[in-house]
Short mmCIF file of C-alpha atoms in Angstrom, two decimals:
data_model
loop_
_atom_site.label_atom_id
_atom_site.label_comp_id
_atom_site.label_asym_id
_atom_site.label_seq_id
_atom_site.Cartn_x
_atom_site.Cartn_y
_atom_site.Cartn_z
CA UNK A 14 -23.69 38.95 106.35
CA UNK A 15 -25.51 40.07 103.20
CA UNK A 16 -23.25 41.19 100.36
CA UNK A 17 -24.56 43.15 97.37
CA UNK A 18 -22.77 43.88 94.11
CA UNK A 19 -23.96 46.97 92.20
CA UNK A 20 -22.95 47.18 88.54
CA UNK A 21 -23.58 50.55 86.93
CA UNK A 22 -24.15 51.96 83.45
CA UNK A 23 -21.35 52.54 80.97
CA UNK A 24 -21.98 51.45 77.39
CA UNK A 25 -20.14 48.64 75.59
CA UNK A 26 -16.79 49.58 77.09
CA UNK A 27 -18.48 49.60 80.49
CA UNK A 28 -19.22 45.91 80.05
CA UNK A 29 -15.63 45.34 78.92
CA UNK A 30 -14.17 47.11 81.93
CA UNK A 31 -16.49 45.41 84.43
CA UNK A 32 -15.75 41.96 83.02
CA UNK A 33 -12.05 42.77 83.08
CA UNK A 34 -12.25 43.75 86.75
CA UNK A 35 -14.04 40.46 87.51
CA UNK A 36 -11.33 38.50 85.66
CA UNK A 37 -8.59 40.36 87.52
CA UNK A 38 -10.20 39.68 90.88
CA UNK A 39 -10.64 35.98 90.07
CA UNK A 40 -6.97 35.72 89.19
CA UNK A 41 -6.28 36.91 92.72
CA UNK A 42 -8.67 34.38 94.25
CA UNK A 43 -11.77 36.57 94.60
CA UNK A 44 -14.93 35.26 92.88
CA UNK A 45 -17.86 37.65 93.12
CA UNK A 46 -20.27 35.07 91.69
CA UNK A 47 -21.27 34.10 95.21
CA UNK A 48 -22.61 37.47 96.38
CA UNK A 49 -26.16 37.51 97.73
CA UNK A 50 -27.57 40.17 95.41
CA UNK A 51 -26.56 41.72 92.10
CA UNK A 52 -28.07 45.02 90.93
CA UNK A 53 -27.54 45.57 87.21
CA UNK A 54 -28.16 48.79 85.31
CA UNK A 55 -27.53 49.10 81.55
CA UNK A 56 -23.98 47.79 81.01
CA UNK A 57 -24.23 46.37 84.51
CA UNK A 58 -27.34 44.42 83.51
CA UNK A 59 -25.23 42.52 80.97
CA UNK A 60 -22.31 41.94 83.32
CA UNK A 61 -24.62 41.12 86.23
CA UNK A 62 -26.55 38.58 84.19
CA UNK A 63 -23.37 36.87 83.03
CA UNK A 64 -22.14 36.67 86.62
CA UNK A 65 -25.46 35.61 88.16
CA UNK A 66 -26.06 32.87 85.58
CA UNK A 67 -22.63 31.36 86.16
CA UNK A 68 -20.87 32.37 82.95
CA UNK A 69 -17.11 32.43 83.52
CA UNK A 70 -15.75 36.01 83.14
CA UNK A 71 -13.02 34.74 80.79
CA UNK A 72 -15.70 33.17 78.56
CA UNK A 73 -17.73 36.39 78.69
CA UNK A 74 -14.73 38.25 77.25
CA UNK A 75 -14.63 35.88 74.28
CA UNK A 76 -18.41 35.94 73.69
CA UNK A 77 -18.59 39.71 73.52
CA UNK A 78 -15.48 39.91 71.38
CA UNK A 79 -17.36 38.02 68.65
CA UNK A 80 -20.40 40.31 68.69
CA UNK A 81 -20.45 43.15 66.17
CA UNK A 82 -23.69 45.05 66.68
CA UNK A 83 -24.66 47.87 64.33
CA UNK A 84 -25.51 51.10 66.14
CA UNK A 85 -27.71 53.66 64.42
CA UNK A 86 -28.05 56.61 66.81
CA UNK A 87 -30.48 59.49 66.39
CA UNK A 88 -28.11 62.31 67.33
CA UNK A 89 -30.72 65.07 67.02
CA UNK A 90 -33.10 63.55 69.56
CA UNK A 91 -30.13 62.31 71.56
CA UNK A 92 -28.93 65.87 72.05
CA UNK A 93 -32.39 66.82 73.29
CA UNK A 94 -32.37 63.89 75.72
CA UNK A 95 -28.93 64.89 77.01
CA UNK A 96 -30.16 68.43 77.61
CA UNK A 97 -33.18 67.17 79.56
CA UNK A 98 -31.09 64.85 81.72
CA UNK A 99 -28.87 67.73 82.76
CA UNK A 100 -31.56 70.36 83.36
CA UNK A 101 -31.56 70.82 87.14
CA UNK A 102 -34.67 73.04 86.97
CA UNK A 103 -36.94 70.16 85.97
CA UNK A 104 -38.61 67.52 88.11
CA UNK A 105 -36.76 64.17 87.68
CA UNK A 106 -39.97 62.29 86.85
CA UNK A 107 -40.81 64.84 84.17
CA UNK A 108 -37.29 64.52 82.78
CA UNK A 109 -37.61 60.74 82.52
CA UNK A 110 -40.99 61.00 80.78
CA UNK A 111 -39.61 63.59 78.36
CA UNK A 112 -36.62 61.42 77.57
CA UNK A 113 -38.97 58.46 77.14
CA UNK A 114 -40.98 60.32 74.51
CA UNK A 115 -37.78 61.10 72.63
CA UNK A 116 -36.64 57.49 72.89
CA UNK A 117 -39.89 56.17 71.43
CA UNK A 118 -39.79 58.58 68.49
CA UNK A 119 -36.06 58.16 67.76
CA UNK A 120 -35.03 56.52 64.50
CA UNK A 121 -32.51 53.98 65.73
CA UNK A 122 -33.32 50.70 63.99
CA UNK A 123 -35.62 47.78 64.69
CA UNK A 124 -36.34 46.53 68.18
CA UNK A 125 -36.17 42.84 67.18
CA UNK A 126 -32.71 43.26 65.65
CA UNK A 127 -31.48 45.00 68.78
CA UNK A 128 -32.82 42.28 71.07
CA UNK A 129 -31.31 39.55 68.88
CA UNK A 130 -27.92 41.27 69.06
CA UNK A 131 -28.19 41.57 72.84
CA UNK A 132 -29.14 37.89 73.13
CA UNK A 133 -25.81 36.91 71.52
CA UNK A 134 -24.09 38.30 74.60
CA UNK A 135 -25.94 36.01 77.04
CA UNK A 136 -25.00 32.31 76.75
CA UNK A 137 -27.45 31.46 79.57
CA UNK A 138 -30.86 33.13 79.30
CA UNK A 139 -32.75 31.81 82.33
CA UNK A 140 -33.21 33.93 85.45
CA UNK A 141 -31.38 32.87 88.61
CA UNK A 142 -33.39 32.50 91.82
CA UNK A 143 -35.75 35.40 92.64
CA UNK A 144 -34.01 38.24 94.46
CA UNK A 145 -30.54 37.19 93.32
CA UNK A 146 -30.39 39.42 90.23
CA UNK A 147 -32.20 42.77 89.96
CA UNK A 148 -32.44 44.43 86.53
CA UNK A 149 -33.48 48.09 86.30
CA UNK A 150 -35.30 49.96 83.53
CA UNK A 151 -37.57 52.98 83.04
CA UNK A 152 -41.08 53.10 81.54
CA UNK A 153 -40.92 55.42 78.52
CA UNK A 154 -44.57 56.48 78.85
CA UNK A 155 -44.61 57.43 82.52
CA UNK A 156 -40.95 57.83 83.42
CA UNK A 157 -41.49 55.40 86.31
CA UNK A 158 -38.54 53.17 87.23
CA UNK A 159 -39.03 49.41 87.29
CA UNK A 160 -37.02 46.57 88.79
CA UNK A 161 -37.33 43.01 87.50
CA UNK A 162 -36.06 39.76 88.95
CA UNK A 163 -36.67 36.04 88.56
CA UNK A 164 -40.12 36.30 90.13
CA UNK A 165 -41.47 38.47 87.31
CA UNK A 166 -43.01 37.20 84.07
CA UNK A 167 -40.39 38.97 81.98
CA UNK A 168 -37.93 37.10 79.75
CA UNK A 169 -34.40 37.72 80.97
CA UNK A 170 -33.13 38.77 77.54
CA UNK A 171 -35.86 41.41 77.23
CA UNK A 172 -35.21 42.70 80.73
CA UNK A 173 -31.49 43.12 79.99
CA UNK A 174 -32.17 44.65 76.56
CA UNK A 175 -34.56 47.17 78.12
CA UNK A 176 -32.04 48.09 80.80
CA UNK A 177 -29.41 48.67 78.09
CA UNK A 178 -31.70 50.64 75.75
CA UNK A 179 -29.89 53.97 75.91
CA UNK A 180 -32.43 56.53 74.67
CA UNK A 181 -31.89 57.61 71.06
CA UNK A 182 -29.06 55.08 70.71
CA UNK A 183 -31.05 51.83 70.96
CA UNK A 184 -34.81 51.28 70.60
CA UNK A 185 -36.99 50.92 73.69
CA UNK A 186 -37.97 47.32 74.43
CA UNK A 187 -41.54 46.04 74.64
CA UNK A 188 -42.33 44.17 77.85
CA UNK A 189 -45.88 43.09 78.70
CA UNK A 190 -47.38 45.80 76.50
CA UNK A 191 -45.22 48.66 77.77
CA UNK A 192 -42.00 50.07 76.33
CA UNK A 193 -38.93 50.45 78.48
CA UNK A 194 -35.56 52.19 78.26
CA UNK A 195 -32.21 52.30 80.00
CA UNK A 196 -32.29 52.02 83.80
CA UNK A 197 -29.50 54.59 83.85
CA UNK A 198 -32.05 57.27 82.99
CA UNK A 199 -33.25 56.96 86.57
CA UNK A 200 -29.87 56.46 88.24
CA UNK A 201 -26.24 55.91 87.31
CA UNK A 202 -26.17 52.77 89.47
CA UNK A 203 -29.58 52.39 91.21
CA UNK A 204 -27.46 51.61 94.26
CA UNK A 205 -30.33 52.37 96.63
CA UNK A 206 -31.62 48.88 95.79
CA UNK A 207 -28.72 47.56 97.88
CA UNK A 208 -29.23 49.91 100.84
CA UNK A 209 -30.22 47.10 103.21
CA UNK A 210 -27.12 44.98 102.55
CA UNK A 211 -24.39 44.68 105.16
CA UNK A 212 -21.64 45.23 102.59
CA UNK A 213 -21.91 46.78 99.13
CA UNK A 214 -19.44 46.81 96.27
CA UNK A 215 -20.27 49.31 93.51
CA UNK A 216 -18.48 48.86 90.18
CA UNK A 217 -19.38 51.94 88.16
CA UNK A 218 -18.08 52.66 84.64
CA UNK A 219 -18.67 55.87 82.68
CA UNK A 220 -22.27 56.73 81.84
CA UNK A 221 -23.20 57.00 78.12
CA UNK A 222 -25.58 59.91 78.73
CA UNK A 223 -24.66 62.53 81.32
CA UNK A 224 -26.72 62.90 84.48
CA UNK A 225 -26.80 65.68 87.02
CA UNK A 226 -25.36 63.55 89.81
CA UNK A 227 -21.95 61.93 90.04
CA UNK A 228 -21.48 58.33 91.11
CA UNK A 229 -20.20 59.38 94.53
CA UNK A 230 -23.25 61.59 95.09
CA UNK A 231 -25.55 58.71 94.25
CA UNK A 232 -23.93 56.47 96.82
CA UNK A 233 -24.61 58.69 99.83
CA UNK A 234 -27.69 56.59 100.61
CA UNK A 235 -25.37 53.65 101.26
CA UNK A 236 -22.89 55.37 103.54
CA UNK A 237 -24.88 54.81 106.71
CA UNK A 238 -26.20 51.38 105.78
CA UNK A 239 -23.02 49.34 105.95
CA UNK A 240 -19.60 48.88 104.45
CA UNK A 241 -19.38 50.38 100.97
CA UNK A 242 -16.62 50.30 98.38
CA UNK A 243 -16.95 52.22 95.12
CA UNK A 244 -14.78 51.23 92.18
CA UNK A 245 -14.54 53.49 89.12
CA UNK A 246 -12.15 53.28 86.14
CA UNK A 247 -8.61 54.28 87.04
CA UNK A 248 -6.45 56.42 84.75
CA UNK A 249 -5.36 53.50 82.57
CA UNK A 250 -8.92 52.22 82.16
CA UNK A 251 -10.23 55.69 81.36
CA UNK A 252 -7.59 56.06 78.67
CA UNK A 253 -8.52 52.67 77.23
CA UNK A 254 -12.20 53.62 77.08
CA UNK A 255 -11.51 56.87 75.25
CA UNK A 256 -14.28 59.23 74.22
CA UNK A 257 -16.84 56.77 72.84
CA UNK A 258 -18.27 54.14 75.18
CA UNK A 259 -19.87 52.36 72.21
CA UNK A 260 -16.62 51.87 70.26
CA UNK A 261 -16.05 48.10 69.92
CA UNK A 262 -12.46 48.75 68.87
CA UNK A 263 -11.88 49.68 72.52
CA UNK A 264 -13.14 46.31 73.79
CA UNK A 265 -9.86 44.45 74.24
CA UNK A 266 -7.81 47.40 75.54
CA UNK A 267 -10.55 48.15 78.07
CA UNK A 268 -10.79 44.51 79.16
CA UNK A 269 -7.03 44.42 79.69
CA UNK A 270 -7.10 47.65 81.70
CA UNK A 271 -9.94 46.25 83.79
CA UNK A 272 -7.99 43.06 84.49
CA UNK A 273 -5.00 45.04 85.70
CA UNK A 274 -7.22 47.22 87.89
CA UNK A 275 -9.06 44.19 89.28
CA UNK A 276 -5.80 42.52 90.25
CA UNK A 277 -4.63 45.67 92.04
CA UNK A 278 -7.97 46.00 93.85
CA UNK A 279 -7.95 42.49 95.26
CA UNK A 280 -6.66 43.38 98.76
CA UNK A 281 -9.29 46.14 99.14
CA UNK A 282 -12.15 43.93 97.94
CA UNK A 283 -10.99 41.07 100.12
CA UNK A 284 -11.34 43.27 103.21
CA UNK A 285 -14.87 44.29 102.17
CA UNK A 286 -15.99 40.70 101.75
#
């Protein structure tokens, strides 16, 4: 049986919550490090990379807790990007290209500094075997989605940084001459990349930039393809996250809420696996 883990977008607190859920599940005897495929988008690209490269979730909590990245958002262009993402009258490809243009022109700090900060979060920076970890991003010039894995000539750190490059919050990342932004611009979870799996677990935090579709609506493609379980933050986790998914002060409370939720979810996840 093929098992896929889909880790969605959700900002810094999204990483905290996802890692917390993984810790909680491990405490109940469930280790998701052995799944066949991991699909990571934005926050999920960080969590997925940590999991796929064998970093212990407890260690991941401590690593991130020491990182203090400086965020310099361009709120003016960010508001324009938000409006585009939620305009149901526009073609999705045109929306992505429009957001890409805003991302490239946004004044959000240096790309190299952003990548260096992201690298601090990844103790192991070598790809796992091809097909094991899929990282999503979007081409800022064309709006086309891309998916990278260990078979591509793309450094893992750059792939993850690109997937996390929320438009007008972080700078797009240069990869092989192109510039790429957050995979969440295409999809909250990119769960369709797991459509052929026999069982799918989707762990989906809150999205930093609003999209027209909800998480549940995005998962309809999976409903007929096998067993699917969707996990979103419960009331306690949502309260811990608060209103700003980039607020590092929320890291520990969100981790703790994720741990509690993961422990409570163990019987459900056990049945899926």
